[in-house]
PDB file of C-alpha atoms and ligand atoms in Angstrom:
ATOM      1  CA  UNK A 219      12.549   7.676  15.141  1.00  0.00           C
ATOM      2  CA  UNK A 220      10.062   4.868  15.410  1.00  0.00           C
ATOM      3  CA  UNK A 221       7.068   4.857  13.063  1.00  0.00           C
ATOM      4  CA  UNK A 222       4.041   4.430  13.048  1.00  0.00           C
ATOM      5  CA  UNK A 223       3.966   6.897  15.942  1.00  0.00           C
ATOM      6  CA  UNK A 224       3.972   5.049  19.275  1.00  0.00           C
ATOM      7  CA  UNK A 225       5.337   5.438  22.791  1.00  0.00           C
ATOM      8  CA  UNK A 226       8.923   4.823  21.609  1.00  0.00           C
ATOM      9  CA  UNK A 227       8.576   7.679  19.125  1.00  0.00           C
ATOM     10  CA  UNK A 228       7.336   9.945  21.892  1.00  0.00           C
ATOM     11  CA  UNK A 229      10.296   9.026  24.097  1.00  0.00           C
ATOM     12  CA  UNK A 230      12.708   9.696  21.249  1.00  0.00           C
ATOM     13  CA  UNK A 231      10.969  13.017  20.700  1.00  0.00           C
ATOM     14  CA  UNK A 232      11.322  13.949  24.404  1.00  0.00           C
ATOM     15  CA  UNK A 233      14.788  12.467  24.790  1.00  0.00           C
ATOM     16  CA  UNK A 234      13.768  10.581  27.931  1.00  0.00           C
ATOM     17  CA  UNK A 235      11.566   7.754  29.205  1.00  0.00           C
ATOM     18  CA  UNK A 236       7.818   8.261  29.361  1.00  0.00           C
ATOM     19  CA  UNK A 237       4.535   6.406  29.870  1.00  0.00           C
ATOM     20  CA  UNK A 238       1.378   5.770  27.857  1.00  0.00           C
ATOM     21  CA  UNK A 239      -0.526   8.057  30.261  1.00  0.00           C
ATOM     22  CA  UNK A 240       1.893  10.924  29.720  1.00  0.00           C
ATOM     23  CA  UNK A 241       1.765  10.441  25.937  1.00  0.00           C
ATOM     24  CA  UNK A 242      -2.041  10.343  25.974  1.00  0.00           C
ATOM     25  CA  UNK A 243      -2.193  13.566  28.000  1.00  0.00           C
ATOM     26  CA  UNK A 244       0.321  15.210  25.656  1.00  0.00           C
ATOM     27  CA  UNK A 245      -1.703  14.162  22.605  1.00  0.00           C
ATOM     28  CA  UNK A 246      -4.909  15.442  24.205  1.00  0.00           C
ATOM     29  CA  UNK A 247      -3.258  18.864  24.576  1.00  0.00           C
ATOM     30  CA  UNK A 248      -2.066  18.893  20.935  1.00  0.00           C
ATOM     31  CA  UNK A 249      -5.062  17.439  19.101  1.00  0.00           C
ATOM     32  CA  UNK A 250      -7.079  19.755  16.906  1.00  0.00           C
ATOM     33  CA  UNK A 251     -10.715  18.938  17.665  1.00  0.00           C
ATOM     34  CA  UNK A 252     -12.350  17.857  14.404  1.00  0.00           C
ATOM     35  CA  UNK A 253     -15.353  15.603  14.706  1.00  0.00           C
ATOM     36  CA  UNK A 254     -15.436  14.099  11.239  1.00  0.00           C
ATOM     37  CA  UNK A 255     -12.059  14.529   9.550  1.00  0.00           C
ATOM     38  CA  UNK A 256     -12.732  15.226   5.886  1.00  0.00           C
ATOM     39  CA  UNK A 257      -9.215  14.807   4.499  1.00  0.00           C
ATOM     40  CA  UNK A 258      -5.748  13.435   5.258  1.00  0.00           C
ATOM     41  CA  UNK A 259      -4.529  16.595   7.004  1.00  0.00           C
ATOM     42  CA  UNK A 260      -7.535  16.660   9.318  1.00  0.00           C
ATOM     43  CA  UNK A 261      -7.352  12.964  10.127  1.00  0.00           C
ATOM     44  CA  UNK A 262      -3.781  13.342  11.402  1.00  0.00           C
ATOM     45  CA  UNK A 263      -3.950  16.726  13.173  1.00  0.00           C
ATOM     46  CA  UNK A 264      -7.107  15.554  14.937  1.00  0.00           C
ATOM     47  CA  UNK A 265      -5.099  12.642  16.371  1.00  0.00           C
ATOM     48  CA  UNK A 266      -1.607  14.083  17.007  1.00  0.00           C
ATOM     49  CA  UNK A 267      -1.640  17.846  16.360  1.00  0.00           C
ATOM     50  CA  UNK A 268       0.401  19.959  13.953  1.00  0.00           C
ATOM     51  CA  UNK A 269       3.952  19.261  15.109  1.00  0.00           C
ATOM     52  CA  UNK A 270       3.957  15.499  14.537  1.00  0.00           C
ATOM     53  CA  UNK A 271       1.852  15.956  11.406  1.00  0.00           C
ATOM     54  CA  UNK A 272       4.473  18.282   9.909  1.00  0.00           C
ATOM     55  CA  UNK A 273       7.342  16.039  10.924  1.00  0.00           C
ATOM     56  CA  UNK A 274       5.990  12.684   9.740  1.00  0.00           C
ATOM     57  CA  UNK A 275       3.094  13.153   7.325  1.00  0.00           C
ATOM     58  CA  UNK A 276       3.068  16.416   5.415  1.00  0.00           C
ATOM     59  CA  UNK A 277       6.178  16.111   3.260  1.00  0.00           C
ATOM     60  CA  UNK A 278       6.008  12.344   2.860  1.00  0.00           C
ATOM     61  CA  UNK A 279       2.484  12.705   1.496  1.00  0.00           C
ATOM     62  CA  UNK A 280       3.443  15.570  -0.826  1.00  0.00           C
ATOM     63  CA  UNK A 281       6.317  13.475  -2.145  1.00  0.00           C
ATOM     64  CA  UNK A 282       4.272  10.291  -2.539  1.00  0.00           C
ATOM     65  CA  UNK A 283       1.116  11.738  -4.082  1.00  0.00           C
ATOM     66  CA  UNK A 284       2.201  15.176  -5.386  1.00  0.00           C
ATOM     67  CA  UNK A 285      -0.795  16.428  -3.464  1.00  0.00           C
ATOM     68  CA  UNK A 286      -1.305  18.295  -0.231  1.00  0.00           C
ATOM     69  CA  UNK A 287      -2.790  15.949   2.405  1.00  0.00           C
ATOM     70  CA  UNK A 288      -5.706  18.398   2.529  1.00  0.00           C
ATOM     71  CA  UNK A 289      -6.644  17.287  -0.997  1.00  0.00           C
ATOM     72  CA  UNK A 290      -6.564  13.555  -0.284  1.00  0.00           C
ATOM     73  CA  UNK A 291      -9.320  11.509   1.345  1.00  0.00           C
ATOM     74  CA  UNK A 292      -8.984  10.944   5.094  1.00  0.00           C
ATOM     75  CA  UNK A 293      -8.576   7.228   4.392  1.00  0.00           C
ATOM     76  CA  UNK A 294      -5.068   7.735   2.899  1.00  0.00           C
ATOM     77  CA  UNK A 295      -3.192   8.950   5.996  1.00  0.00           C
ATOM     78  CA  UNK A 296      -5.909   7.418   8.184  1.00  0.00           C
ATOM     79  CA  UNK A 297      -4.532   3.992   7.188  1.00  0.00           C
ATOM     80  CA  UNK A 298      -1.589   4.549   9.505  1.00  0.00           C
ATOM     81  CA  UNK A 299      -2.278   3.596  13.137  1.00  0.00           C
ATOM     82  CA  UNK A 300      -1.250   5.958  15.941  1.00  0.00           C
ATOM     83  CA  UNK A 301      -0.631   4.193  19.239  1.00  0.00           C
ATOM     84  CA  UNK A 302       0.297   5.153  22.772  1.00  0.00           C
ATOM     85  CA  UNK A 303       1.766   1.705  23.565  1.00  0.00           C
ATOM     86  CA  UNK A 304       4.935   0.247  22.003  1.00  0.00           C
ATOM     87  CA  UNK A 305       3.274  -1.659  19.145  1.00  0.00           C
ATOM     88  CA  UNK A 306       4.996  -0.409  15.989  1.00  0.00           C
ATOM     89  CA  UNK A 307       3.268  -2.579  13.393  1.00  0.00           C
ATOM     90  CA  UNK A 308       1.964  -0.865  10.281  1.00  0.00           C
ATOM     91  CA  UNK A 309      -1.323  -2.717  10.188  1.00  0.00           C
ATOM     92  CA  UNK A 310      -4.124  -3.070  12.714  1.00  0.00           C
ATOM     93  CA  UNK A 311      -4.927  -6.747  12.110  1.00  0.00           C
ATOM     94  CA  UNK A 312      -4.231  -9.148  14.997  1.00  0.00           C
ATOM     95  CA  UNK A 313      -2.713 -11.743  12.705  1.00  0.00           C
ATOM     96  CA  UNK A 314      -0.122 -10.534  10.211  1.00  0.00           C
ATOM     97  CA  UNK A 315       1.957 -12.727   7.957  1.00  0.00           C
ATOM     98  CA  UNK A 316       3.446 -13.172   4.501  1.00  0.00           C
ATOM     99  CA  UNK A 317       3.205 -16.396   2.461  1.00  0.00           C
ATOM    100  CA  UNK A 318       6.101 -18.497   3.716  1.00  0.00           C
ATOM    101  CA  UNK A 319       7.830 -18.752   0.363  1.00  0.00           C
ATOM    102  CA  UNK A 320       6.425 -15.529  -1.103  1.00  0.00           C
ATOM    103  CA  UNK A 321       3.545 -14.714  -3.426  1.00  0.00           C
ATOM    104  CA  UNK A 322       5.294 -15.954  -6.543  1.00  0.00           C
ATOM    105  CA  UNK A 323       5.598 -19.488  -5.174  1.00  0.00           C
ATOM    106  CA  UNK A 324       2.044 -19.332  -3.811  1.00  0.00           C
ATOM    107  CA  UNK A 325       0.624 -18.566  -7.253  1.00  0.00           C
ATOM    108  CA  UNK A 326       2.881 -21.135  -8.876  1.00  0.00           C
ATOM    109  CA  UNK A 327       1.440 -23.794  -6.572  1.00  0.00           C
ATOM    110  CA  UNK A 328      -2.145 -22.650  -7.076  1.00  0.00           C
ATOM    111  CA  UNK A 329      -1.666 -22.915 -10.828  1.00  0.00           C
ATOM    112  CA  UNK A 330       0.008 -26.314 -10.549  1.00  0.00           C
ATOM    113  CA  UNK A 331      -3.032 -27.514  -8.564  1.00  0.00           C
ATOM    114  CA  UNK A 332      -5.463 -26.228 -11.211  1.00  0.00           C
ATOM    115  CA  UNK A 333      -5.032 -28.192 -14.433  1.00  0.00           C
ATOM    116  CA  UNK A 334      -8.021 -26.443 -16.045  1.00  0.00           C
ATOM    117  CA  UNK A 335      -6.267 -23.081 -15.999  1.00  0.00           C
ATOM    118  CA  UNK A 336      -4.349 -21.744 -18.995  1.00  0.00           C
ATOM    119  CA  UNK A 337      -1.973 -18.931 -18.205  1.00  0.00           C
ATOM    120  CA  UNK A 338      -1.232 -16.495 -21.006  1.00  0.00           C
ATOM    121  CA  UNK A 339       1.239 -13.779 -20.069  1.00  0.00           C
ATOM    122  CA  UNK A 340       2.362 -10.578 -21.816  1.00  0.00           C
ATOM    123  CA  UNK A 341      -0.781 -10.469 -23.914  1.00  0.00           C
ATOM    124  CA  UNK A 342      -3.335  -7.679 -24.257  1.00  0.00           C
ATOM    125  CA  UNK A 343      -6.675  -9.278 -23.379  1.00  0.00           C
ATOM    126  CA  UNK A 344      -8.242  -7.475 -26.352  1.00  0.00           C
ATOM    127  CA  UNK A 345      -6.085  -9.574 -28.677  1.00  0.00           C
ATOM    128  CA  UNK A 346      -7.555 -12.844 -27.395  1.00  0.00           C
ATOM    129  CA  UNK A 347     -10.932 -12.068 -25.859  1.00  0.00           C
ATOM    130  CA  UNK A 348     -12.758 -13.067 -29.075  1.00  0.00           C
ATOM    131  CA  UNK A 349     -10.960 -16.407 -29.168  1.00  0.00           C
ATOM    132  CA  UNK A 350     -11.443 -17.503 -25.561  1.00  0.00           C
ATOM    133  CA  UNK A 351     -14.895 -18.950 -25.037  1.00  0.00           C
ATOM    134  CA  UNK A 352     -16.306 -17.758 -21.728  1.00  0.00           C
ATOM    135  CA  UNK A 353     -19.561 -17.268 -19.832  1.00  0.00           C
ATOM    136  CA  UNK A 354     -18.064 -14.916 -17.323  1.00  0.00           C
ATOM    137  CA  UNK A 355     -15.159 -12.498 -17.348  1.00  0.00           C
ATOM    138  CA  UNK A 356     -13.252 -11.344 -14.271  1.00  0.00           C
ATOM    139  CA  UNK A 357     -11.393  -8.092 -14.827  1.00  0.00           C
ATOM    140  CA  UNK A 358      -8.562  -7.148 -12.482  1.00  0.00           C
ATOM    141  CA  UNK A 359      -6.927  -4.436 -14.609  1.00  0.00           C
ATOM    142  CA  UNK A 360      -7.774  -0.715 -14.532  1.00  0.00           C
ATOM    143  CA  UNK A 361     -11.504  -0.182 -15.026  1.00  0.00           C
ATOM    144  CA  UNK A 362     -10.998   3.014 -17.055  1.00  0.00           C
ATOM    145  CA  UNK A 363      -8.840   1.115 -19.538  1.00  0.00           C
ATOM    146  CA  UNK A 364     -11.474  -1.652 -19.762  1.00  0.00           C
ATOM    147  CA  UNK A 365     -14.018   0.954 -20.875  1.00  0.00           C
ATOM    148  CA  UNK A 366     -11.566   2.641 -23.260  1.00  0.00           C
ATOM    149  CA  UNK A 367     -11.323   5.710 -21.024  1.00  0.00           C
ATOM    150  CA  UNK A 368     -14.811   6.747 -22.174  1.00  0.00           C
ATOM    151  CA  UNK A 369     -15.254   9.162 -19.235  1.00  0.00           C
ATOM    152  CA  UNK A 370     -11.584  10.190 -19.253  1.00  0.00           C
ATOM    153  CA  UNK A 371      -8.594   8.536 -17.557  1.00  0.00           C
ATOM    154  CA  UNK A 372      -8.578   7.850 -13.827  1.00  0.00           C
ATOM    155  CA  UNK A 373      -5.353   9.109 -12.251  1.00  0.00           C
ATOM    156  CA  UNK A 374      -2.784   6.754 -10.675  1.00  0.00           C
ATOM    157  CA  UNK A 375       0.567   7.079  -8.930  1.00  0.00           C
ATOM    158  CA  UNK A 376       3.496   4.921  -9.794  1.00  0.00           C
ATOM    159  CA  UNK A 377       6.780   3.992  -8.133  1.00  0.00           C
ATOM    160  CA  UNK A 378      10.338   3.414  -9.208  1.00  0.00           C
ATOM    161  CA  UNK A 379      12.332   0.833  -7.259  1.00  0.00           C
ATOM    162  CA  UNK A 380      16.099   1.016  -6.949  1.00  0.00           C
ATOM    163  CA  UNK A 381      17.865  -2.084  -5.631  1.00  0.00           C
ATOM    164  CA  UNK A 382      21.259  -2.148  -3.988  1.00  0.00           C
ATOM    165  CA  UNK A 383      23.040  -5.221  -2.680  1.00  0.00           C
ATOM    166  CA  UNK A 384      25.804  -5.433  -0.104  1.00  0.00           C
ATOM    167  CA  UNK A 385      28.252  -8.210   0.689  1.00  0.00           C
ATOM    168  CA  UNK A 386      29.502  -9.061   4.190  1.00  0.00           C
ATOM    169  CA  UNK A 387      32.516  -6.734   3.996  1.00  0.00           C
ATOM    170  CA  UNK A 388      30.440  -3.749   2.957  1.00  0.00           C
ATOM    171  CA  UNK A 389      27.976  -4.537   5.738  1.00  0.00           C
ATOM    172  CA  UNK A 390      30.612  -4.442   8.454  1.00  0.00           C
ATOM    173  CA  UNK A 391      30.429  -0.678   8.732  1.00  0.00           C
ATOM    174  CA  UNK A 392      26.626  -0.846   8.990  1.00  0.00           C
ATOM    175  CA  UNK A 393      26.623  -3.228  11.933  1.00  0.00           C
ATOM    176  CA  UNK A 394      26.248  -0.496  14.530  1.00  0.00           C
ATOM    177  CA  UNK A 395      23.355   1.108  12.656  1.00  0.00           C
ATOM    178  CA  UNK A 396      21.614  -2.174  11.786  1.00  0.00           C
ATOM    179  CA  UNK A 397      22.109  -3.606  15.248  1.00  0.00           C
ATOM    180  CA  UNK A 398      23.184  -7.011  13.924  1.00  0.00           C
ATOM    181  CA  UNK A 399      25.584  -8.396  11.340  1.00  0.00           C
ATOM    182  CA  UNK A 400      24.310  -9.145   7.830  1.00  0.00           C
ATOM    183  CA  UNK A 401      21.782  -6.317   7.808  1.00  0.00           C
ATOM    184  CA  UNK A 402      21.913  -2.786   6.412  1.00  0.00           C
ATOM    185  CA  UNK A 403      19.233  -1.066   8.536  1.00  0.00           C
ATOM    186  CA  UNK A 404      17.619  -1.779  11.913  1.00  0.00           C
ATOM    187  CA  UNK A 405      14.076  -2.543  10.652  1.00  0.00           C
ATOM    188  CA  UNK A 406      12.419  -3.925   7.544  1.00  0.00           C
ATOM    189  CA  UNK A 407      11.179  -0.478   6.582  1.00  0.00           C
ATOM    190  CA  UNK A 408      12.741   2.889   7.286  1.00  0.00           C
ATOM    191  CA  UNK A 409      10.804   5.951   6.118  1.00  0.00           C
ATOM    192  CA  UNK A 410      12.344   9.194   4.885  1.00  0.00           C
ATOM    193  CA  UNK A 411       9.505  11.671   5.221  1.00  0.00           C
ATOM    194  CA  UNK A 412      11.433  14.886   4.616  1.00  0.00           C
ATOM    195  CA  UNK A 413      14.926  15.047   3.195  1.00  0.00           C
ATOM    196  CA  UNK A 414      15.355  12.467   0.451  1.00  0.00           C
ATOM    197  CA  UNK A 415      13.747  11.926  -2.917  1.00  0.00           C
ATOM    198  CA  UNK A 416      12.732   8.414  -1.918  1.00  0.00           C
ATOM    199  CA  UNK A 417       9.994   7.774   0.640  1.00  0.00           C
ATOM    200  CA  UNK A 418      11.381   4.609   2.183  1.00  0.00           C
ATOM    201  CA  UNK A 419      14.010   1.910   2.162  1.00  0.00           C
ATOM    202  CA  UNK A 420      12.826  -1.662   2.554  1.00  0.00           C
ATOM    203  CA  UNK A 421      15.164  -4.493   3.564  1.00  0.00           C
ATOM    204  CA  UNK A 422      12.895  -7.490   3.121  1.00  0.00           C
ATOM    205  CA  UNK A 423      15.366  -9.863   4.728  1.00  0.00           C
ATOM    206  CA  UNK A 424      14.027  -8.719   8.110  1.00  0.00           C
ATOM    207  CA  UNK A 425      10.694 -10.326   7.216  1.00  0.00           C
ATOM    208  CA  UNK A 426      11.860 -13.396   5.323  1.00  0.00           C
ATOM    209  CA  UNK A 427      14.531 -14.345   7.861  1.00  0.00           C
ATOM    210  CA  UNK A 428      16.877 -15.545   5.117  1.00  0.00           C
ATOM    211  CA  UNK A 429      20.172 -16.639   6.555  1.00  0.00           C
ATOM    212  CA  UNK A 430      22.826 -15.059   4.389  1.00  0.00           C
ATOM    213  CA  UNK A 431      25.726 -12.704   5.104  1.00  0.00           C
ATOM    214  CA  UNK A 432      24.609 -10.405   2.247  1.00  0.00           C
ATOM    215  CA  UNK A 433      21.549  -8.244   1.896  1.00  0.00           C
ATOM    216  CA  UNK A 434      19.548  -6.207  -0.608  1.00  0.00           C
ATOM    217  CA  UNK A 435      17.780  -2.945   0.085  1.00  0.00           C
ATOM    218  CA  UNK A 436      15.146  -1.305  -2.102  1.00  0.00           C
ATOM    219  CA  UNK A 437      14.670   2.456  -2.298  1.00  0.00           C
ATOM    220  CA  UNK A 438      11.148   3.539  -3.309  1.00  0.00           C
ATOM    221  CA  UNK A 439      10.868   6.677  -5.413  1.00  0.00           C
ATOM    222  CA  UNK A 440       7.366   8.043  -6.083  1.00  0.00           C
ATOM    223  CA  UNK A 441       6.767   8.443  -9.795  1.00  0.00           C
ATOM    224  CA  UNK A 442       4.159  10.042 -12.047  1.00  0.00           C
ATOM    225  CA  UNK A 443       2.043   7.417 -13.742  1.00  0.00           C
ATOM    226  CA  UNK A 444       2.021   7.212 -17.524  1.00  0.00           C
ATOM    227  CA  UNK A 445       0.803   4.430 -19.821  1.00  0.00           C
ATOM    228  CA  UNK A 446       3.416   1.684 -19.864  1.00  0.00           C
ATOM    229  CA  UNK A 447       4.311   2.210 -16.204  1.00  0.00           C
ATOM    230  CA  UNK A 448       2.838   0.221 -13.321  1.00  0.00           C
ATOM    231  CA  UNK A 449      -0.343   1.832 -11.900  1.00  0.00           C
ATOM    232  CA  UNK A 450       0.447   1.021  -8.275  1.00  0.00           C
ATOM    233  CA  UNK A 451      -1.976   3.377  -6.550  1.00  0.00           C
ATOM    234  CA  UNK A 452      -5.419   4.829  -7.217  1.00  0.00           C
ATOM    235  CA  UNK A 453      -5.513   8.426  -5.930  1.00  0.00           C
ATOM    236  CA  UNK A 454      -8.360   8.720  -3.402  1.00  0.00           C
ATOM    237  CA  UNK A 455      -9.959  12.177  -3.702  1.00  0.00           C
ATOM    238  CA  UNK A 456     -13.582  13.347  -4.023  1.00  0.00           C
ATOM    239  CA  UNK A 457     -13.012  14.075  -7.748  1.00  0.00           C
ATOM    240  CA  UNK A 458     -11.623  10.643  -8.584  1.00  0.00           C
ATOM    241  CA  UNK A 459     -14.428   8.983  -6.583  1.00  0.00           C
ATOM    242  CA  UNK A 460     -16.978  10.772  -8.777  1.00  0.00           C
ATOM    243  CA  UNK A 461     -15.180   9.720 -11.950  1.00  0.00           C
ATOM    244  CA  UNK A 462     -14.821   6.122 -10.740  1.00  0.00           C
ATOM    245  CA  UNK A 463     -18.551   5.999  -9.934  1.00  0.00           C
ATOM    246  CA  UNK A 464     -19.336   6.621 -13.595  1.00  0.00           C
ATOM    247  CA  UNK A 465     -17.201   3.634 -14.587  1.00  0.00           C
ATOM    248  CA  UNK A 466     -18.620   1.491 -11.763  1.00  0.00           C
ATOM    249  CA  UNK A 467     -22.156   2.188 -12.952  1.00  0.00           C
ATOM    250  CA  UNK A 468     -21.212   1.126 -16.455  1.00  0.00           C
ATOM    251  CA  UNK A 469     -19.654  -2.021 -14.983  1.00  0.00           C
ATOM    252  CA  UNK A 470     -22.797  -2.796 -12.981  1.00  0.00           C
ATOM    253  CA  UNK A 471     -24.713  -2.993 -16.285  1.00  0.00           C
ATOM    254  CA  UNK A 472     -22.600  -5.998 -17.330  1.00  0.00           C
ATOM    255  CA  UNK A 473     -23.871  -9.007 -15.334  1.00  0.00           C
ATOM    256  CA  UNK A 474     -21.306 -11.363 -16.853  1.00  0.00           C
ATOM    257  CA  UNK A 475     -18.291  -9.264 -15.982  1.00  0.00           C
ATOM    258  CA  UNK A 476     -16.864  -8.990 -12.443  1.00  0.00           C
ATOM    259  CA  UNK A 477     -14.448  -6.250 -11.439  1.00  0.00           C
ATOM    260  CA  UNK A 478     -12.092  -7.360  -8.683  1.00  0.00           C
ATOM    261  CA  UNK A 479      -9.004  -5.850  -7.059  1.00  0.00           C
ATOM    262  CA  UNK A 480      -7.288  -2.510  -6.528  1.00  0.00           C
ATOM    263  CA  UNK A 481      -7.348  -1.292 -10.122  1.00  0.00           C
ATOM    264  CA  UNK A 482     -10.700  -2.698 -11.237  1.00  0.00           C
ATOM    265  CA  UNK A 483     -12.503  -1.155  -8.250  1.00  0.00           C
ATOM    266  CA  UNK A 484     -10.172   1.858  -7.931  1.00  0.00           C
ATOM    267  CA  UNK A 485      -9.734   1.219  -4.206  1.00  0.00           C
ATOM    268  CA  UNK A 486      -6.569   1.623  -2.157  1.00  0.00           C
ATOM    269  CA  UNK A 487      -6.786  -1.938  -0.858  1.00  0.00           C
ATOM    270  CA  UNK A 488      -4.122  -3.975   0.907  1.00  0.00           C
ATOM    271  CA  UNK A 489      -3.270  -7.483  -0.221  1.00  0.00           C
ATOM    272  CA  UNK A 490      -5.444  -9.185   2.425  1.00  0.00           C
ATOM    273  CA  UNK A 491      -8.428  -7.036   1.441  1.00  0.00           C
ATOM    274  CA  UNK A 492      -7.939  -7.921  -2.202  1.00  0.00           C
ATOM    275  CA  UNK A 493      -7.758 -11.625  -1.367  1.00  0.00           C
ATOM    276  CA  UNK A 494     -10.940 -11.248   0.714  1.00  0.00           C
ATOM    277  CA  UNK A 495     -12.641  -9.543  -2.216  1.00  0.00           C
ATOM    278  CA  UNK A 496     -11.567 -12.324  -4.608  1.00  0.00           C
ATOM    279  CA  UNK A 497     -12.877 -15.033  -2.264  1.00  0.00           C
ATOM    280  CA  UNK A 498     -16.204 -13.220  -1.819  1.00  0.00           C
ATOM    281  CA  UNK A 499     -16.586 -12.894  -5.577  1.00  0.00           C
ATOM    282  CA  UNK A 500     -15.713 -16.556  -6.003  1.00  0.00           C
ATOM    283  CA  UNK A 501     -18.483 -17.559  -3.571  1.00  0.00           C
ATOM    284  CA  UNK A 502     -20.960 -15.374  -5.436  1.00  0.00           C
ATOM    285  CA  UNK A 503     -20.033 -16.894  -8.778  1.00  0.00           C
ATOM    286  CA  UNK A 504     -20.011 -20.413  -7.396  1.00  0.00           C
ATOM    287  CA  UNK A 505     -23.575 -19.986  -6.218  1.00  0.00           C
ATOM    288  CA  UNK A 506     -24.597 -18.557  -9.543  1.00  0.00           C
ATOM    289  CA  UNK A 507     -22.874 -21.130 -11.730  1.00  0.00           C
ATOM    290  CA  UNK A 508     -23.108 -24.138  -9.382  1.00  0.00           C
ATOM    291  CA  UNK A 509     -23.474 -27.313 -11.384  1.00  0.00           C
ATOM    292  CA  UNK A 510     -22.490 -25.654 -14.641  1.00  0.00           C
ATOM    293  CA  UNK A 511     -19.174 -26.204 -16.277  1.00  0.00           C
ATOM    294  CA  UNK A 512     -17.611 -22.801 -16.803  1.00  0.00           C
TER     295      UNK A 512
HETATM  296  N1  UDP B 846       2.416   8.393   5.286  1.00  0.00           N
HETATM  297  C1  UDP B 846       3.138   9.496   5.719  1.00  0.00           C
HETATM  298  N2  UDP B 846       4.310   9.293   6.374  1.00  0.00           N
HETATM  299  C2  UDP B 846       4.823   8.054   6.584  1.00  0.00           C
HETATM  300  C3  UDP B 846       4.099   6.931   6.139  1.00  0.00           C
HETATM  301  C4  UDP B 846       2.896   7.134   5.494  1.00  0.00           C
HETATM  302  O1  UDP B 846       2.720  10.626   5.508  1.00  0.00           O
HETATM  303  O2  UDP B 846       5.917   7.951   7.180  1.00  0.00           O
HETATM  304  C5  UDP B 846       1.135   8.641   4.574  1.00  0.00           C
HETATM  305  C6  UDP B 846       1.406   8.827   3.096  1.00  0.00           C
HETATM  306  O3  UDP B 846       0.451   9.706   2.562  1.00  0.00           O
HETATM  307  C7  UDP B 846       1.232   7.423   2.588  1.00  0.00           C
HETATM  308  C8  UDP B 846       0.014   6.970   3.408  1.00  0.00           C
HETATM  309  O4  UDP B 846       0.271   7.532   4.702  1.00  0.00           O
HETATM  310  O5  UDP B 846       1.001   7.379   1.211  1.00  0.00           O
HETATM  311  C9  UDP B 846      -0.166   5.484   3.495  1.00  0.00           C
HETATM  312  O6  UDP B 846       1.052   4.889   3.909  1.00  0.00           O
HETATM  313  P1  UDP B 846       1.382   3.353   3.633  1.00  0.00           P
HETATM  314  O7  UDP B 846       2.729   3.099   4.192  1.00  0.00           O
HETATM  315  O8  UDP B 846       0.238   2.516   4.062  1.00  0.00           O
HETATM  316  O9  UDP B 846       1.475   3.362   2.047  1.00  0.00           O
HETATM  317  P2  UDP B 846       1.784   2.156   1.013  1.00  0.00           P
HETATM  318  O10 UDP B 846       2.527   1.084   1.759  1.00  0.00           O
HETATM  319  O11 UDP B 846       0.453   1.740   0.486  1.00  0.00           O
HETATM  320  O12 UDP B 846       2.627   2.850  -0.011  1.00  0.00           O
END
C-alpha cells in the first residue's frame, strides 16, 4: 500500500476508486478528537483514527524505537505527512532534491575549494585539541560525550544496514513487482511496518537514476545504540529533553564553542534543517569574527 497515507492508500484500503472528499469524510468519522496531541500515538489517531494507526504506525514505531508511540514526542510520528490527495512524498517542502553526485562528492568539492582546511579523520578530538590552535570550536558530535557524560548518557537509537545486489538475470523475476526492468521494487522506499525485522528497504537507484541493469537494495534493521556504534537518532521524549537541557545550559556557558547538528543539539533534524543550522551559525560567527583571521 502507498505510504505516507494518501488517496491511493485509501483506494487500496477500500479496493475501489475514491475521491479526496470521500477520504476526508471518512477520516473525519475516524479521527479521535485531541486538541493538542501530546505524543506520537495521539498525533496519529487524531489525524487518521485507530485502524490506520495500528496498521502503519504502531508496530513500525515499536520496532524502530523500542518504545510505544505513547512514550515518544508527537514530533516523531508527526513528521510524516497525511494527505487526502495523491502526493506521496515523505517531506512537506515544495522543493526536494539530493546533491546531483551525492553528499560525498559535495563535501569533496567543498574541501577542494577551501585550501585553509585541514581534514583529520579517524582521530578522537581529545587527542589533538591541545595541539590545534583555535579561537572557536564547532562541535557536531554528541553533546553528552563532549561533556564526559557528566549528567549521564543521552540515549540514541542505531541502525544496521544490510546490502544486497542483483544482476540482470536475478532481476528478471522481479520485473512484474518492480514495474520496470533493472529494478527490484516499485519505489525508492518500501516500508515493512509489521511483519519483518527490518523497517524498510531502500533502492536508491530510483532517486539517482543510474542507468545500469543491476541494482542494490538496503534493508534497515533498528539496533540498540552502544558506544562504538553509529548514534543515528536522538530519542525525543520528555525525559531526554530534560536531560539534554542540562547539557545545553552547560554549553551555553561556553561562548567560544558552538554546538551544531543532530547530535550536538540532540534534535531529530533532517539534512536540510542541519544545513540551515550550519549556515545560520556561520553567519553568526562571521559577524562576530569579521575582519579577524580565525
Ligand atoms: N513511522 C511509522 N511507520 C512508517 C514510517 C514512519 O510508524 O511507515 C514513524 C516511526 O516512528 C518513524 C517516524 O514515523 O521512526 C519517522 O519516520 P521517518 O521515515 O521520517 O524516519 P527516518 O527516515 O528519520 O528514519
